[in-house]
């Protein structure tokens, strides 16, 4: 205990000093508490970023109480089925199906949806296995770059959002070496089926794609396409340019012509009167025209056609314009097709698995059209196409047929072609071309609701 010292003056705190100190402290604290906050400017999100955030929110939300984690369930509307009936096949109850239908109807008339329309759902099921499942989300594509999304919020309400992706139109310059086959290589590089089919049909006018094309041969394809922000191709245009082994094609549509044709660098039409082979991919010549030992009878006899070994279902194309004369069963030839062309030529196809759509006697066909599919019907040891050519009723060697050329552009048409050729050459030199665009189109089977218009 401290001793009292009479010589030391006692210390005293004036009440007004305590009051002043307290006031200063309160003022300082008040300044901190009530100082206005500075808000940060949040940048606008793109449609792709919004969709990504929604997907992450679904994942983070986990499963509702008593339900399993949501699973993706694809749905396709069947013939004679309503939207509610289709969505109920996922296991959700009648009330849930009606609720999501009412939500979507704010944007589209669901009664106009046609059979075949597809959409994705996210469904959570009862953990005990009893009771109705619950719809957590639904995504329906309404156009090449647009979709509707229905999602369930944390309070159980359904929310509707329309997303529109930005679309870029680009001209693609695809250059590569052949690895395996021309078509397979082009597919790996991003060319769709229509572009690959057109390229192989063009080259088939000048090259035997089975014997003339080898691995490491370089090719170039130029075509238009439209892609979304996430790289999904929504539309592919025509093939503008194709080059392989020195054979070059430029697409050009002369004034007044019904359709575009393909020309070489000088303006000569590259479309020949007869393609070299009736197959454009996945084949090899297994037996040529001439004497051979028959694989079934064992006798040496004349083989009056060319056999192409190919897998069952490989498309057979018309080598020239013509009219179907026969499409029927014919003895050891199995399913048989015969087409009459110009200049006294006829072509025949045997051992087919089936015919192309609409192929029957009297039907006109165009060069490059799929008329049948490879098979092994009749007297056959395996899947292959037996191909014959007649001239004035006599069988001839398909390999010896002369490929006549079409006309060459002149005058104003040649000037216009040279301008288009120069444009394509500039795109090739630049490695391609990109330009933003807008693309709005409703998917077939969906029409805007009357209330939305």
Coordinates of C-alpha atoms in Angstrom, one line a residue:
X1 CA 0.0 0.0 0.0
X2 CA 1.4 3.4 -1.0
X3 CA 2.4 5.7 1.8
X4 CA 0.9 9.1 2.1
X5 CA 3.5 11.9 1.6
X6 CA 2.5 15.3 2.9
X7 CA 5.2 17.0 0.8
X8 CA 3.7 15.8 -2.6
X9 CA 0.8 17.8 -4.1
X10 CA -2.2 15.5 -4.8
X11 CA -3.2 15.0 -8.5
X12 CA -6.6 16.0 -9.5
X13 CA -8.6 15.5 -12.8
X14 CA -10.9 18.3 -13.7
X15 CA -14.3 17.0 -14.8
X16 CA -14.4 19.2 -17.8
X17 CA -11.1 17.7 -19.1
X18 CA -12.7 14.2 -19.0
X19 CA -15.7 15.4 -20.8
X20 CA -13.6 17.0 -23.6
X21 CA -11.6 13.8 -24.1
X22 CA -14.7 11.7 -24.3
X23 CA -16.2 14.1 -26.8
X24 CA -13.1 13.9 -29.0
X25 CA -13.1 10.1 -28.9
X26 CA -16.8 9.9 -29.8
X27 CA -16.3 12.3 -32.7
X28 CA -13.4 10.3 -34.0
X29 CA -15.5 7.1 -33.8
X30 CA -18.4 8.8 -35.4
X31 CA -16.3 9.9 -38.3
X32 CA -15.3 6.4 -38.9
X33 CA -18.8 5.0 -38.7
X34 CA -20.6 7.5 -40.8
X35 CA -17.9 8.2 -43.4
X36 CA -19.6 7.6 -46.8
X37 CA -18.6 4.4 -48.6
X38 CA -17.1 4.5 -52.0
X39 CA -19.0 2.1 -54.4
X40 CA -17.0 0.2 -57.1
X41 CA -18.2 0.2 -60.7
X42 CA -19.2 -3.3 -61.7
X43 CA -18.7 -4.1 -65.4
X44 CA -21.6 -5.5 -67.4
X45 CA -21.5 -9.3 -68.0
X46 CA -21.8 -10.9 -71.3
X47 CA -24.5 -13.5 -72.0
X48 CA -21.8 -16.2 -71.9
X49 CA -20.5 -15.0 -68.5
X50 CA -24.0 -15.0 -67.1
X51 CA -24.6 -18.5 -68.3
X52 CA -21.3 -19.6 -66.7
X53 CA -22.2 -18.0 -63.4
X54 CA -25.6 -19.6 -63.4
X55 CA -24.0 -23.0 -64.0
X56 CA -21.6 -22.4 -61.1
X57 CA -24.4 -21.3 -58.9
X58 CA -26.3 -24.6 -59.6
X59 CA -23.2 -26.6 -58.6
X60 CA -22.6 -24.5 -55.5
X61 CA -26.2 -24.7 -54.4
X62 CA -26.1 -28.4 -53.9
X63 CA -29.1 -30.6 -53.5
X64 CA -32.3 -29.4 -51.9
X65 CA -33.2 -30.9 -48.5
X66 CA -34.3 -34.5 -48.9
X67 CA -33.3 -34.7 -52.6
X68 CA -30.3 -36.1 -54.5
X69 CA -27.9 -33.8 -56.4
X70 CA -29.4 -32.6 -59.7
X71 CA -28.8 -34.8 -62.7
X72 CA -28.9 -33.7 -66.4
X73 CA -31.9 -35.4 -68.2
X74 CA -32.3 -34.7 -71.9
X75 CA -35.9 -34.6 -73.2
X76 CA -37.3 -34.9 -76.7
X77 CA -41.0 -34.2 -77.5
X78 CA -42.7 -37.2 -79.0
X79 CA -45.4 -37.2 -81.7
X80 CA -48.7 -36.2 -80.3
X81 CA -47.2 -35.2 -76.9
X82 CA -47.5 -31.8 -75.2
X83 CA -44.7 -30.0 -73.5
X84 CA -46.0 -30.8 -70.0
X85 CA -46.3 -34.5 -70.9
X86 CA -42.8 -34.5 -72.2
X87 CA -41.3 -32.8 -69.1
X88 CA -43.3 -35.1 -66.8
X89 CA -41.4 -38.1 -68.2
X90 CA -38.4 -36.9 -66.2
X91 CA -40.3 -37.9 -63.0
X92 CA -41.5 -34.4 -61.8
X93 CA -45.0 -34.0 -60.6
X94 CA -48.0 -32.4 -62.3
X95 CA -47.7 -29.2 -60.4
X96 CA -44.0 -28.8 -61.2
X97 CA -44.7 -29.5 -64.9
X98 CA -47.5 -26.9 -65.0
X99 CA -45.3 -24.3 -63.2
X100 CA -42.4 -24.6 -65.7
X101 CA -44.8 -24.6 -68.6
X102 CA -46.5 -21.4 -67.3
X103 CA -43.0 -19.8 -66.9
X104 CA -41.9 -20.7 -70.4
X105 CA -45.2 -19.6 -71.9
X106 CA -44.2 -16.0 -71.1
X107 CA -41.7 -16.2 -74.0
X108 CA -43.0 -18.9 -76.4
X109 CA -46.3 -20.5 -77.4
X110 CA -45.7 -24.0 -76.1
X111 CA -48.7 -25.4 -78.0
X112 CA -46.8 -24.9 -81.2
X113 CA -43.9 -27.1 -80.3
X114 CA -43.4 -29.9 -82.7
X115 CA -42.3 -33.5 -82.3
X116 CA -38.5 -33.9 -82.2
X117 CA -37.8 -30.7 -80.3
X118 CA -35.1 -31.3 -77.7
X119 CA -34.2 -29.6 -74.4
X120 CA -32.2 -30.2 -71.3
X121 CA -33.5 -30.5 -67.7
X122 CA -31.8 -30.7 -64.3
X123 CA -33.7 -33.0 -62.0
X124 CA -33.3 -33.8 -58.3
X125 CA -34.9 -37.0 -57.0
X126 CA -36.1 -38.0 -53.5
X127 CA -33.4 -39.6 -51.5
X128 CA -35.7 -42.3 -50.3
X129 CA -36.9 -43.1 -53.8
X130 CA -40.5 -42.3 -53.0
X131 CA -42.4 -39.3 -54.3
X132 CA -42.0 -36.9 -57.3
X133 CA -38.7 -35.6 -58.5
X134 CA -38.2 -31.8 -58.6
X135 CA -37.2 -29.7 -61.6
X136 CA -34.1 -27.6 -60.7
X137 CA -33.5 -26.1 -64.1
X138 CA -34.3 -26.3 -67.8
X139 CA -32.5 -25.1 -70.9
X140 CA -34.2 -24.8 -74.4
X141 CA -32.4 -23.6 -77.5
X142 CA -34.7 -21.2 -79.4
X143 CA -32.3 -20.3 -82.2
X144 CA -28.8 -20.8 -83.5
X145 CA -27.4 -18.5 -80.9
X146 CA -30.2 -18.0 -78.4
X147 CA -31.8 -20.0 -75.6
X148 CA -34.3 -19.8 -72.8
X149 CA -33.2 -20.9 -69.3
X150 CA -35.6 -21.7 -66.4
X151 CA -33.9 -21.9 -63.0
X152 CA -35.2 -22.4 -59.5
X153 CA -34.1 -19.8 -57.0
X154 CA -33.3 -20.5 -53.3
X155 CA -36.9 -19.5 -52.3
X156 CA -38.3 -22.2 -54.7
X157 CA -39.6 -19.8 -57.3
X158 CA -38.9 -20.3 -61.0
X159 CA -37.0 -17.7 -62.9
X160 CA -37.0 -17.2 -66.7
X161 CA -33.9 -15.8 -68.6
X162 CA -33.3 -15.4 -72.3
X163 CA -29.7 -15.5 -73.4
X164 CA -28.4 -14.4 -76.8
X165 CA -24.8 -15.2 -77.7
X166 CA -22.7 -12.9 -79.9
X167 CA -22.1 -14.5 -83.3
X168 CA -19.1 -13.9 -85.5
X169 CA -19.1 -14.6 -89.2
X170 CA -15.7 -15.8 -90.4
X171 CA -14.1 -17.1 -93.6
X172 CA -11.9 -20.1 -92.6
X173 CA -8.7 -21.0 -94.4
X174 CA -8.0 -24.6 -93.5
X175 CA -4.6 -25.9 -94.5
X176 CA -3.2 -29.3 -93.7
X177 CA -1.5 -32.5 -94.9
X178 CA -3.6 -35.5 -95.6
X179 CA -3.5 -37.9 -92.5
X180 CA -5.4 -41.1 -93.2
X181 CA -7.9 -39.6 -95.8
X182 CA -8.8 -36.2 -97.1
X183 CA -12.3 -36.3 -95.5
X184 CA -11.1 -37.6 -92.1
X185 CA -8.3 -35.0 -92.0
X186 CA -10.7 -32.1 -92.9
X187 CA -13.1 -33.3 -90.2
X188 CA -10.5 -33.2 -87.5
X189 CA -9.6 -29.7 -88.7
X190 CA -13.2 -28.4 -88.2
X191 CA -14.8 -28.8 -91.7
X192 CA -18.4 -30.0 -91.4
X193 CA -20.0 -32.8 -93.5
X194 CA -21.3 -30.5 -96.2
X195 CA -17.9 -28.9 -96.8
X196 CA -16.1 -32.3 -96.8
X197 CA -18.6 -33.8 -99.2
X198 CA -18.4 -30.9 -101.7
X199 CA -14.6 -31.0 -101.6
X200 CA -14.4 -34.7 -102.3
X201 CA -16.9 -34.4 -105.1
X202 CA -14.9 -31.7 -106.7
X203 CA -11.6 -33.5 -106.5
X204 CA -13.3 -36.7 -107.8
X205 CA -13.6 -34.9 -111.2
X206 CA -9.9 -34.8 -111.6
X207 CA -8.4 -37.3 -109.1
X208 CA -8.9 -40.9 -108.0
X209 CA -9.0 -40.2 -104.3
X210 CA -8.0 -43.8 -103.5
X211 CA -5.0 -44.1 -105.8
X212 CA -3.8 -40.5 -106.5
X213 CA -3.9 -39.0 -103.0
X214 CA -1.2 -40.0 -100.5
X215 CA -0.3 -39.2 -96.9
X216 CA 1.5 -35.8 -96.6
X217 CA -0.2 -34.4 -99.7
X218 CA -1.1 -30.8 -98.8
X219 CA -4.6 -29.4 -99.3
X220 CA -6.4 -26.1 -98.7
X221 CA -10.1 -25.5 -98.1
X222 CA -11.8 -22.1 -97.7
X223 CA -15.3 -21.7 -96.5
X224 CA -17.6 -19.4 -94.5
X225 CA -19.1 -20.2 -91.1
X226 CA -20.8 -18.5 -88.2
X227 CA -19.6 -19.3 -84.6
X228 CA -20.8 -18.2 -81.2
X229 CA -18.8 -16.8 -78.3
X230 CA -17.9 -20.2 -77.0
X231 CA -16.8 -21.5 -80.4
X232 CA -19.9 -23.5 -81.4
X233 CA -20.5 -23.5 -85.1
X234 CA -24.1 -22.5 -85.9
X235 CA -24.0 -22.3 -89.6
X236 CA -21.6 -23.2 -92.5
X237 CA -21.6 -21.6 -95.9
X238 CA -20.4 -22.8 -99.3
X239 CA -17.0 -24.0 -100.1
X240 CA -15.2 -21.0 -101.7
X241 CA -11.9 -22.6 -102.6
X242 CA -10.3 -26.1 -102.7
X243 CA -6.8 -27.1 -103.7
X244 CA -5.1 -30.6 -103.7
X245 CA -2.1 -31.8 -105.7
X246 CA -2.1 -28.8 -108.0
X247 CA -5.9 -29.1 -108.7
X248 CA -7.6 -25.8 -107.8
X249 CA -11.3 -24.8 -107.7
X250 CA -12.7 -21.3 -107.2
X251 CA -16.4 -20.9 -106.5
X252 CA -18.2 -18.4 -108.8
X253 CA -21.8 -17.8 -109.9
X254 CA -22.0 -16.1 -113.3
X255 CA -24.7 -13.5 -113.8
X256 CA -28.0 -15.1 -114.7
X257 CA -26.9 -18.6 -113.6
X258 CA -29.1 -20.6 -111.3
X259 CA -26.3 -21.9 -109.2
X260 CA -22.6 -21.4 -108.6
X261 CA -20.0 -23.5 -110.4
X262 CA -16.3 -24.1 -109.7
X263 CA -13.5 -22.9 -112.1
X264 CA -9.8 -23.2 -112.3
X265 CA -7.5 -20.1 -112.0
X266 CA -8.0 -19.3 -115.7
X267 CA -11.8 -19.3 -115.6
X268 CA -12.4 -22.8 -117.1
X269 CA -15.3 -24.7 -115.6
X270 CA -13.9 -27.6 -113.7
X271 CA -17.1 -29.7 -113.8
X272 CA -16.5 -32.7 -116.0
X273 CA -19.2 -34.7 -117.8
X274 CA -18.5 -37.8 -115.7
X275 CA -16.8 -38.3 -112.4
X276 CA -14.0 -40.8 -112.1
X277 CA -15.6 -42.9 -109.3
X278 CA -19.1 -43.2 -107.8
X279 CA -17.6 -43.2 -104.3
X280 CA -16.0 -40.2 -102.6
X281 CA -14.4 -41.7 -99.5
X282 CA -13.5 -44.9 -97.7
X283 CA -12.8 -47.2 -100.6
X284 CA -10.2 -49.1 -102.6
X285 CA -10.3 -50.8 -105.9
X286 CA -10.4 -54.5 -105.2
X287 CA -11.0 -55.8 -108.7
X288 CA -10.4 -54.0 -112.0
X289 CA -12.1 -54.4 -115.4
X290 CA -10.7 -57.4 -117.3
X291 CA -10.2 -61.2 -117.0
X292 CA -9.9 -62.6 -113.5
X293 CA -10.6 -65.7 -111.5
X294 CA -14.1 -65.4 -110.1
X295 CA -14.0 -65.4 -106.2
X296 CA -17.1 -67.6 -106.0
X297 CA -17.2 -69.9 -109.1
X298 CA -13.4 -70.2 -109.3
X299 CA -13.5 -70.0 -113.1
X300 CA -11.4 -67.5 -115.1
X301 CA -13.8 -65.1 -116.8
X302 CA -14.3 -61.5 -117.9
X303 CA -15.0 -59.0 -115.1
X304 CA -17.1 -56.4 -116.9
X305 CA -16.9 -53.7 -114.3
X306 CA -14.8 -52.3 -111.4
X307 CA -15.2 -53.5 -107.8
X308 CA -14.7 -51.0 -104.9
X309 CA -14.2 -52.4 -101.5
X310 CA -16.0 -50.2 -99.0
X311 CA -17.9 -50.6 -95.7
X312 CA -21.7 -51.3 -95.7
X313 CA -23.6 -48.0 -95.8
X314 CA -20.9 -46.0 -97.7
X315 CA -22.8 -43.5 -99.9
X316 CA -22.8 -44.1 -103.7
X317 CA -23.1 -41.0 -105.8
X318 CA -24.2 -40.4 -109.3
X319 CA -21.1 -39.7 -111.5
X320 CA -23.2 -37.5 -113.9
X321 CA -26.7 -36.1 -114.4
X322 CA -29.2 -38.7 -115.5
X323 CA -32.4 -40.6 -115.2
X324 CA -32.9 -43.8 -113.1
X325 CA -33.8 -46.7 -115.5
X326 CA -33.9 -49.6 -112.9
X327 CA -33.9 -49.9 -109.1
X328 CA -34.7 -53.5 -108.3
X329 CA -33.5 -56.9 -107.3
X330 CA -31.5 -58.6 -110.1
X331 CA -30.2 -62.2 -109.5
X332 CA -26.6 -62.4 -108.3
X333 CA -26.3 -58.6 -108.5
X334 CA -28.6 -58.3 -105.5
X335 CA -30.0 -54.8 -105.2
X336 CA -29.3 -53.3 -108.6
X337 CA -29.4 -49.7 -109.9
X338 CA -29.0 -48.4 -113.4
X339 CA -28.9 -44.8 -114.5
X340 CA -29.1 -43.4 -118.1
X341 CA -26.8 -40.4 -118.8
X342 CA -26.2 -38.3 -121.9
X343 CA -24.1 -39.3 -125.0
X344 CA -25.3 -42.9 -124.9
X345 CA -23.7 -43.7 -121.5
X346 CA -25.4 -45.7 -118.7
X347 CA -24.0 -46.6 -115.3
X348 CA -24.9 -49.7 -113.1
X349 CA -24.4 -50.4 -109.4
X350 CA -24.7 -53.9 -107.8
X351 CA -24.8 -55.5 -104.3
X352 CA -26.4 -52.4 -102.8
X353 CA -27.6 -52.4 -99.2
X354 CA -30.4 -49.8 -100.0
X355 CA -31.3 -47.0 -102.3
X356 CA -31.1 -43.3 -101.7
X357 CA -34.1 -41.2 -100.8
X358 CA -36.7 -41.0 -103.6
X359 CA -34.6 -43.2 -106.0
X360 CA -37.0 -45.2 -108.3
X361 CA -37.4 -45.7 -112.0
X362 CA -38.0 -42.5 -113.9
X363 CA -36.4 -40.3 -111.2
X364 CA -33.9 -37.6 -112.3
X365 CA -30.6 -37.4 -110.5
X366 CA -27.9 -34.8 -110.5
X367 CA -24.1 -35.3 -110.5
X368 CA -22.8 -35.9 -106.9
X369 CA -26.3 -36.9 -105.6
X370 CA -26.4 -39.9 -103.2
X371 CA -28.3 -42.6 -105.1
X372 CA -27.6 -45.7 -103.0
X373 CA -25.4 -47.3 -100.3
X374 CA -22.8 -50.0 -100.4
X375 CA -23.8 -53.5 -99.3
X376 CA -23.3 -57.2 -99.9
X377 CA -26.6 -58.4 -101.4
X378 CA -26.7 -61.1 -104.1
X379 CA -23.6 -63.2 -105.0
X380 CA -21.1 -61.3 -102.9
X381 CA -18.2 -62.3 -100.6
X382 CA -18.3 -59.1 -98.6
X383 CA -19.3 -55.5 -98.7
X384 CA -18.3 -53.8 -101.9
X385 CA -19.7 -51.9 -104.9
X386 CA -19.7 -53.5 -108.4
X387 CA -19.7 -50.6 -110.9
X388 CA -20.4 -50.9 -114.6
X389 CA -20.5 -48.5 -117.5
X390 CA -22.2 -49.0 -120.9
X391 CA -21.8 -47.0 -124.1
X392 CA -24.6 -47.6 -126.6
X393 CA -25.5 -50.9 -124.9
X394 CA -21.9 -52.3 -124.7
X395 CA -20.0 -52.6 -121.4
X396 CA -16.8 -50.5 -121.3
X397 CA -13.9 -50.0 -118.9
X398 CA -14.9 -47.2 -116.4
X399 CA -11.2 -46.3 -116.0
X400 CA -11.0 -45.4 -119.7
X401 CA -13.9 -43.0 -119.9
X402 CA -12.9 -39.5 -121.2
X403 CA -13.8 -36.6 -118.8
X404 CA -15.0 -33.8 -121.1
X405 CA -14.6 -30.3 -119.9
X406 CA -17.3 -27.6 -119.8
X407 CA -17.0 -24.1 -121.2
X408 CA -14.6 -21.2 -120.3
X409 CA -15.7 -17.8 -119.0
X410 CA -15.3 -14.9 -121.4
X411 CA -15.9 -11.1 -121.5
X412 CA -17.7 -9.5 -118.6
X413 CA -18.2 -12.9 -116.9
X414 CA -14.4 -13.5 -116.9
X415 CA -13.8 -10.0 -115.5
X416 CA -16.3 -10.7 -112.6
X417 CA -14.7 -14.1 -112.0
X418 CA -11.2 -12.5 -111.7
X419 CA -12.5 -10.0 -109.2
X420 CA -14.0 -12.8 -107.0
X421 CA -10.7 -14.8 -107.4
X422 CA -8.7 -11.9 -106.2
X423 CA -10.9 -11.5 -103.2
X424 CA -10.5 -15.2 -102.3
X425 CA -6.8 -15.0 -102.8
X426 CA -6.5 -12.0 -100.4
X427 CA -8.4 -14.0 -97.7
X428 CA -6.1 -17.0 -98.2
X429 CA -3.0 -14.7 -97.9
X430 CA -4.4 -13.2 -94.7
X431 CA -5.1 -16.6 -93.2
X432 CA -8.9 -15.9 -93.0
X433 CA -11.3 -13.2 -92.2
X434 CA -13.6 -12.4 -89.2
X435 CA -16.4 -9.9 -88.9
X436 CA -19.0 -9.6 -86.1
X437 CA -22.7 -10.0 -87.1
X438 CA -26.1 -10.6 -85.5
X439 CA -27.9 -13.8 -86.0
X440 CA -31.5 -14.3 -84.9
X441 CA -33.6 -17.2 -85.9
X442 CA -36.1 -19.4 -84.0
X443 CA -35.6 -23.1 -84.1
X444 CA -38.1 -25.1 -86.1
X445 CA -41.0 -26.1 -83.9
X446 CA -40.8 -23.0 -81.7
X447 CA -42.8 -19.9 -82.4
X448 CA -43.0 -16.7 -80.3
X449 CA -45.9 -16.5 -77.9
X450 CA -48.6 -14.0 -78.8
X451 CA -48.0 -12.1 -75.5
X452 CA -44.4 -11.7 -76.4
X453 CA -45.0 -9.9 -79.7

